[in-house]
Short mmCIF file of the C-alpha atoms (twelve columns), coordinates in Angstrom:
data_MODEL
# 
_entry.id   MODEL 
# 
loop_
_atom_site.group_PDB 
_atom_site.id 
_atom_site.type_symbol 
_atom_site.label_atom_id 
_atom_site.label_alt_id 
_atom_site.label_comp_id 
_atom_site.label_asym_id 
_atom_site.label_seq_id 
_atom_site.Cartn_x 
_atom_site.Cartn_y 
_atom_site.Cartn_z 
_atom_site.pdbx_PDB_model_num 
ATOM 1   C CA . MET A 1   83.666  83.792  85.488  1 
ATOM 2   C CA . ILE A 2   85.984  81.506  87.331  1 
ATOM 3   C CA . ALA A 3   84.561  78.297  88.755  1 
ATOM 4   C CA . ASP A 4   85.793  77.198  92.129  1 
ATOM 5   C CA . THR A 5   86.787  73.562  91.798  1 
ATOM 6   C CA . GLY A 6   86.621  73.123  95.536  1 
ATOM 7   C CA . MET A 7   89.946  71.214  95.467  1 
ATOM 8   C CA . GLY A 8   91.566  70.986  98.821  1 
ATOM 9   C CA . VAL A 9   94.414  68.988  100.382 1 
ATOM 10  C CA . CYS A 10  94.705  67.929  103.966 1 
ATOM 11  C CA . GLY A 11  97.018  65.699  105.952 1 
ATOM 12  C CA . VAL A 12  95.556  62.665  107.743 1 
ATOM 13  C CA . LEU A 13  97.325  61.350  110.792 1 
ATOM 14  C CA . THR A 14  96.886  57.625  111.475 1 
ATOM 15  C CA . TYR A 15  98.271  56.128  114.643 1 
ATOM 16  C CA . ARG A 16  100.224 52.989  113.949 1 
ATOM 17  C CA . GLY A 17  101.948 52.591  117.324 1 
ATOM 18  C CA . ARG A 18  105.096 54.511  116.312 1 
ATOM 19  C CA . VAL A 19  104.752 58.218  116.889 1 
ATOM 20  C CA . GLY A 20  107.913 59.196  114.964 1 
ATOM 21  C CA . ARG A 21  106.771 57.360  111.862 1 
ATOM 22  C CA . ASP A 22  103.351 58.975  112.037 1 
ATOM 23  C CA . ARG A 23  104.925 62.410  112.303 1 
ATOM 24  C CA . ARG A 24  107.015 61.787  109.201 1 
ATOM 25  C CA . SER A 25  103.922 60.680  107.296 1 
ATOM 26  C CA . PHE A 26  102.021 63.744  108.382 1 
ATOM 27  C CA . SER A 27  104.909 66.097  107.511 1 
ATOM 28  C CA . THR A 28  105.291 64.605  104.014 1 
ATOM 29  C CA . THR A 29  101.582 64.856  103.370 1 
ATOM 30  C CA . GLY A 30  101.574 68.470  104.519 1 
ATOM 31  C CA . GLN A 31  104.453 69.355  102.186 1 
ATOM 32  C CA . GLN A 32  102.640 67.735  99.273  1 
ATOM 33  C CA . GLY A 33  99.558  69.746  100.162 1 
ATOM 34  C CA . GLU A 34  101.543 72.995  100.208 1 
ATOM 35  C CA . ASN A 35  103.044 72.201  96.799  1 
ATOM 36  C CA . VAL A 36  99.633  71.476  95.325  1 
ATOM 37  C CA . MET A 37  98.213  74.679  96.790  1 
ATOM 38  C CA . ARG A 38  101.095 76.750  95.384  1 
ATOM 39  C CA . LYS A 39  100.508 75.237  91.940  1 
ATOM 40  C CA . ALA A 40  96.782  75.873  92.225  1 
ATOM 41  C CA . LYS A 41  97.386  79.524  93.156  1 
ATOM 42  C CA . ARG A 42  99.694  80.005  90.176  1 
ATOM 43  C CA . ALA A 43  97.155  78.398  87.839  1 
ATOM 44  C CA . LEU A 44  94.406  80.596  89.273  1 
ATOM 45  C CA . ALA A 45  96.498  83.743  88.831  1 
ATOM 46  C CA . ALA A 46  97.231  82.799  85.210  1 
ATOM 47  C CA . MET A 47  93.541  82.169  84.588  1 
ATOM 48  C CA . VAL A 48  92.602  85.563  86.042  1 
ATOM 49  C CA . MET A 49  95.148  87.307  83.814  1 
ATOM 50  C CA . THR A 50  93.878  85.432  80.743  1 
ATOM 51  C CA . LEU A 51  90.284  86.354  81.486  1 
ATOM 52  C CA . ALA A 52  91.244  89.990  82.065  1 
ATOM 53  C CA . VAL A 53  92.976  90.165  78.691  1 
ATOM 54  C CA . PHE A 54  90.022  88.459  76.996  1 
ATOM 55  C CA . GLU A 55  87.539  90.840  78.597  1 
ATOM 56  C CA . ALA A 56  89.576  93.877  77.589  1 
ATOM 57  C CA . SER A 57  89.676  92.745  73.953  1 
ATOM 58  C CA . ALA A 58  86.070  91.507  73.681  1 
ATOM 59  C CA . SER A 59  83.419  93.125  71.506  1 
ATOM 60  C CA . GLY A 60  80.399  94.825  73.048  1 
ATOM 61  C CA . TYR A 61  77.876  97.659  72.905  1 
ATOM 62  C CA . GLU A 62  77.923  101.413 73.464  1 
ATOM 63  C CA . MET A 63  75.190  104.036 73.616  1 
ATOM 64  C CA . TRP A 64  75.180  107.774 73.010  1 
ATOM 65  C CA . ASN A 65  74.427  109.728 76.191  1 
ATOM 66  C CA . GLY A 66  74.088  113.092 74.451  1 
ATOM 67  C CA . GLY A 67  77.749  113.985 74.660  1 
ATOM 68  C CA . ALA A 68  79.798  110.819 74.313  1 
ATOM 69  C CA . TRP A 69  79.681  107.108 73.566  1 
ATOM 70  C CA . VAL A 70  79.496  105.196 76.844  1 
ATOM 71  C CA . ARG A 71  79.463  101.529 77.798  1 
ATOM 72  C CA . ASN A 72  76.948  101.826 80.622  1 
ATOM 73  C CA . GLY A 73  73.305  102.839 80.374  1 
ATOM 74  C CA . THR A 74  69.729  101.752 79.750  1 
ATOM 75  C CA . PHE A 75  67.512  102.053 76.699  1 
ATOM 76  C CA . LEU A 76  64.106  100.877 75.455  1 
ATOM 77  C CA . LEU A 77  63.295  98.718  72.422  1 
ATOM 78  C CA . SER A 78  59.627  98.755  71.371  1 
ATOM 79  C CA . GLY A 79  57.609  97.230  68.540  1 
ATOM 80  C CA . PRO A 80  55.431  94.360  67.324  1 
ATOM 81  C CA . THR A 81  56.219  90.739  68.195  1 
ATOM 82  C CA . VAL A 82  54.438  87.444  67.793  1 
ATOM 83  C CA . LEU A 83  54.718  84.435  70.071  1 
ATOM 84  C CA . VAL A 84  53.506  81.116  68.690  1 
ATOM 85  C CA . VAL A 85  52.740  78.433  71.269  1 
ATOM 86  C CA . SER A 86  51.425  75.060  70.079  1 
ATOM 87  C CA . ASN A 87  50.375  76.629  66.749  1 
ATOM 88  C CA . ILE A 88  48.433  79.434  68.460  1 
ATOM 89  C CA . GLN A 89  49.663  82.916  67.537  1 
ATOM 90  C CA . ILE A 90  49.806  85.715  70.095  1 
ATOM 91  C CA . PRO A 91  50.645  89.036  68.373  1 
ATOM 92  C CA . CYS A 92  51.587  91.771  70.834  1 
ATOM 93  C CA . ASN A 93  53.250  95.107  71.328  1 
ATOM 94  C CA . ALA A 94  56.502  94.544  73.199  1 
ATOM 95  C CA . ASP A 95  58.739  96.769  75.293  1 
ATOM 96  C CA . PHE A 96  62.218  95.502  76.126  1 
ATOM 97  C CA . VAL A 97  64.351  97.361  78.665  1 
ATOM 98  C CA . VAL A 98  67.995  96.797  77.771  1 
ATOM 99  C CA . GLN A 99  70.847  97.515  80.150  1 
ATOM 100 C CA . ILE A 100 74.439  97.945  79.007  1 
ATOM 101 C CA . SER A 101 76.998  97.298  81.719  1 
ATOM 102 C CA . ASN A 102 80.683  97.592  80.779  1 
ATOM 103 C CA . GLY A 103 79.694  96.883  77.173  1 
ATOM 104 C CA . VAL A 104 77.617  93.792  77.979  1 
ATOM 105 C CA . ALA A 105 73.945  94.068  76.991  1 
ATOM 106 C CA . THR A 106 71.119  92.356  78.880  1 
ATOM 107 C CA . VAL A 107 67.338  92.538  78.634  1 
ATOM 108 C CA . ILE A 108 66.324  93.310  82.216  1 
ATOM 109 C CA . GLY A 109 62.600  93.794  81.601  1 
ATOM 110 C CA . ALA A 110 60.036  92.691  78.986  1 
ATOM 111 C CA . ASP A 111 56.363  93.695  78.873  1 
ATOM 112 C CA . PHE A 112 53.671  92.691  76.385  1 
ATOM 113 C CA . SER A 113 50.390  94.473  75.670  1 
ATOM 114 C CA . GLY A 114 47.527  94.456  73.172  1 
ATOM 115 C CA . THR A 115 45.258  91.616  74.255  1 
ATOM 116 C CA . MET A 116 44.609  89.661  77.429  1 
ATOM 117 C CA . ALA A 117 46.761  86.851  76.023  1 
ATOM 118 C CA . CYS A 118 49.620  89.353  75.709  1 
ATOM 119 C CA . VAL A 119 49.174  90.651  79.241  1 
ATOM 120 C CA . ASN A 120 49.291  87.057  80.508  1 
ATOM 121 C CA . ILE A 121 52.670  86.354  78.905  1 
ATOM 122 C CA . ASP A 122 55.192  85.905  81.693  1 
ATOM 123 C CA . ALA A 123 58.678  87.078  80.739  1 
ATOM 124 C CA . SER A 124 61.314  85.816  83.135  1 
ATOM 125 C CA . THR A 125 64.231  88.217  82.785  1 
ATOM 126 C CA . PRO A 126 67.173  88.862  82.641  1 
ATOM 127 C CA . TRP A 127 67.797  87.654  79.083  1 
ATOM 128 C CA . SER A 128 71.404  87.528  77.951  1 
ATOM 129 C CA . ILE A 129 72.414  89.193  74.679  1 
ATOM 130 C CA . SER A 130 75.439  87.814  72.873  1 
ATOM 131 C CA . PRO A 131 78.369  90.013  71.844  1 
ATOM 132 C CA . PRO A 132 77.815  91.641  68.433  1 
ATOM 133 C CA . VAL A 133 79.023  90.118  65.181  1 
ATOM 134 C CA . ALA A 134 79.689  92.571  62.356  1 
ATOM 135 C CA . ALA A 135 77.380  92.279  59.337  1 
ATOM 136 C CA . GLY A 136 78.125  95.257  57.112  1 
ATOM 137 C CA . ILE A 137 76.621  98.390  58.674  1 
ATOM 138 C CA . ASN A 138 74.571  96.154  60.983  1 
ATOM 139 C CA . VAL A 139 75.426  93.602  63.673  1 
ATOM 140 C CA . ASN A 140 74.037  90.157  64.348  1 
ATOM 141 C CA . LEU A 141 73.261  88.952  67.842  1 
ATOM 142 C CA . THR A 142 71.417  86.290  69.839  1 
ATOM 143 C CA . ILE A 143 69.004  86.866  72.718  1 
ATOM 144 C CA . THR A 144 68.253  83.986  75.085  1 
ATOM 145 C CA . THR A 145 64.573  84.398  76.032  1 
ATOM 146 C CA . TYR A 146 62.431  82.852  78.762  1 
ATOM 147 C CA . LEU A 147 58.667  83.100  78.248  1 
ATOM 148 C CA . SER A 148 55.579  81.377  79.609  1 
ATOM 149 C CA . ALA A 149 52.161  81.510  77.925  1 
ATOM 150 C CA . MET A 150 49.028  79.387  77.828  1 
ATOM 151 C CA . GLY A 151 50.506  76.873  80.237  1 
ATOM 152 C CA . ASN A 152 53.671  76.397  78.186  1 
ATOM 153 C CA . SER A 153 57.222  77.403  79.038  1 
ATOM 154 C CA . CYS A 154 59.361  78.639  76.170  1 
ATOM 155 C CA . HIS A 155 63.111  78.837  76.632  1 
ATOM 156 C CA . LEU A 156 64.590  79.640  73.260  1 
ATOM 157 C CA . PRO A 157 67.393  81.675  71.741  1 
ATOM 158 C CA . VAL A 158 66.364  84.100  69.004  1 
ATOM 159 C CA . SER A 159 68.746  85.313  66.320  1 
ATOM 160 C CA . GLY A 160 68.503  88.955  65.343  1 
ATOM 161 C CA . THR A 161 70.009  91.853  63.444  1 
ATOM 162 C CA . LEU A 162 70.474  95.316  64.928  1 
ATOM 163 C CA . THR A 163 70.598  97.896  62.141  1 
ATOM 164 C CA . TYR A 164 72.918  100.913 61.866  1 
ATOM 165 C CA . ALA A 165 75.173  99.695  64.653  1 
ATOM 166 C CA . ASN A 166 78.486  99.326  62.827  1 
ATOM 167 C CA . PRO A 167 79.055  102.209 63.115  1 
ATOM 168 C CA . ASN A 168 76.056  104.318 64.061  1 
ATOM 169 C CA . PRO A 169 75.513  107.165 61.555  1 
ATOM 170 C CA . MET A 170 73.448  109.097 64.148  1 
ATOM 171 C CA . SER A 171 70.921  109.899 61.377  1 
ATOM 172 C CA . SER A 172 68.858  106.697 61.569  1 
ATOM 173 C CA . PRO A 173 67.373  104.909 64.591  1 
ATOM 174 C CA . ASN A 174 68.488  101.401 65.436  1 
ATOM 175 C CA . GLU A 175 65.993  98.661  64.630  1 
ATOM 176 C CA . LEU A 176 65.986  95.042  65.761  1 
ATOM 177 C CA . ALA A 177 64.439  92.110  63.901  1 
ATOM 178 C CA . PHE A 178 64.717  88.619  65.386  1 
ATOM 179 C CA . SER A 179 63.292  85.116  65.124  1 
ATOM 180 C CA . GLY A 180 63.757  81.805  66.874  1 
ATOM 181 C CA . GLN A 181 61.948  78.491  67.266  1 
ATOM 182 C CA . TYR A 182 62.291  75.572  69.648  1 
ATOM 183 C CA . PHE A 183 59.802  72.709  69.639  1 
ATOM 184 C CA . GLN A 184 56.283  74.118  70.175  1 
ATOM 185 C CA . CYS A 185 57.497  77.703  70.690  1 
ATOM 186 C CA . LYS A 186 58.370  80.373  68.154  1 
ATOM 187 C CA . PHE A 187 59.153  83.980  69.031  1 
ATOM 188 C CA . SER A 188 59.869  86.739  66.534  1 
ATOM 189 C CA . THR A 189 59.291  90.313  65.541  1 
ATOM 190 C CA . ASP A 190 56.018  90.585  63.614  1 
ATOM 191 C CA . SER A 191 56.893  91.030  59.946  1 
ATOM 192 C CA . GLY A 192 53.202  91.534  59.132  1 
ATOM 193 C CA . THR A 193 52.606  94.490  61.427  1 
ATOM 194 C CA . TRP A 194 54.130  97.931  60.921  1 
ATOM 195 C CA . PRO A 195 56.809  98.982  61.808  1 
ATOM 196 C CA . TYR A 196 57.795  95.289  61.523  1 
ATOM 197 C CA . LYS A 197 60.743  95.603  63.927  1 
ATOM 198 C CA . LEU A 198 61.598  96.823  67.399  1 
ATOM 199 C CA . SER A 199 63.137  100.298 67.443  1 
ATOM 200 C CA . THR A 200 64.778  102.636 69.927  1 
ATOM 201 C CA . MET A 201 65.108  106.396 70.158  1 
ATOM 202 C CA . SER A 202 68.562  105.896 71.655  1 
ATOM 203 C CA . ARG A 203 71.656  105.532 69.519  1 
ATOM 204 C CA . ILE A 204 73.425  102.193 69.889  1 
ATOM 205 C CA . ARG A 205 76.606  100.950 68.271  1 
ATOM 206 C CA . ALA A 206 78.959  98.006  68.533  1 
ATOM 207 C CA . TYR A 207 82.677  98.065  69.220  1 
ATOM 208 C CA . PHE A 208 85.243  95.444  68.321  1 
ATOM 209 C CA . PRO A 209 88.830  94.587  69.333  1 
# 
């Protein structure tokens, strides 16, 4: 993403009693402004080219659509999680809807069920998912979550491992285990409840430059 600095240049005309002198001042200021704008345009063009090259070489995610590996699609991750808020545990069944767009993965929906405390968890999506980092046949990643429960807001990144994603052998489903803690909040897959991780019926794999 390119941030607009909002930099602008303008000429200011100040009457000093001599019109010719004022015109020269205005003309010089205008030329300086044009030079600055030309430099800014060149810098912007270079930045766009750099970002395009970076994006083309970046790592990301693909999913199997039944006939080919594609970098756009949606899949579901489901399984047991536990949210701890101020030392109170809330074990739930979770469903995460993950969207892949041009290789970038994002959690666009998160629902919790099991108890009334689970139903009352407010998940403010989208949650960003970091690019994958190779870890043998698996990949490591980070999900930035936003949750509210029992009057507390929890904004915390969770670190996780997605299995069988480097590459995907097609014979085993992907599973995701994660955990993260920030002050009074802790959010993780529930290692005490089978199947212990989130899983998907889709086939997901990572790609690298």
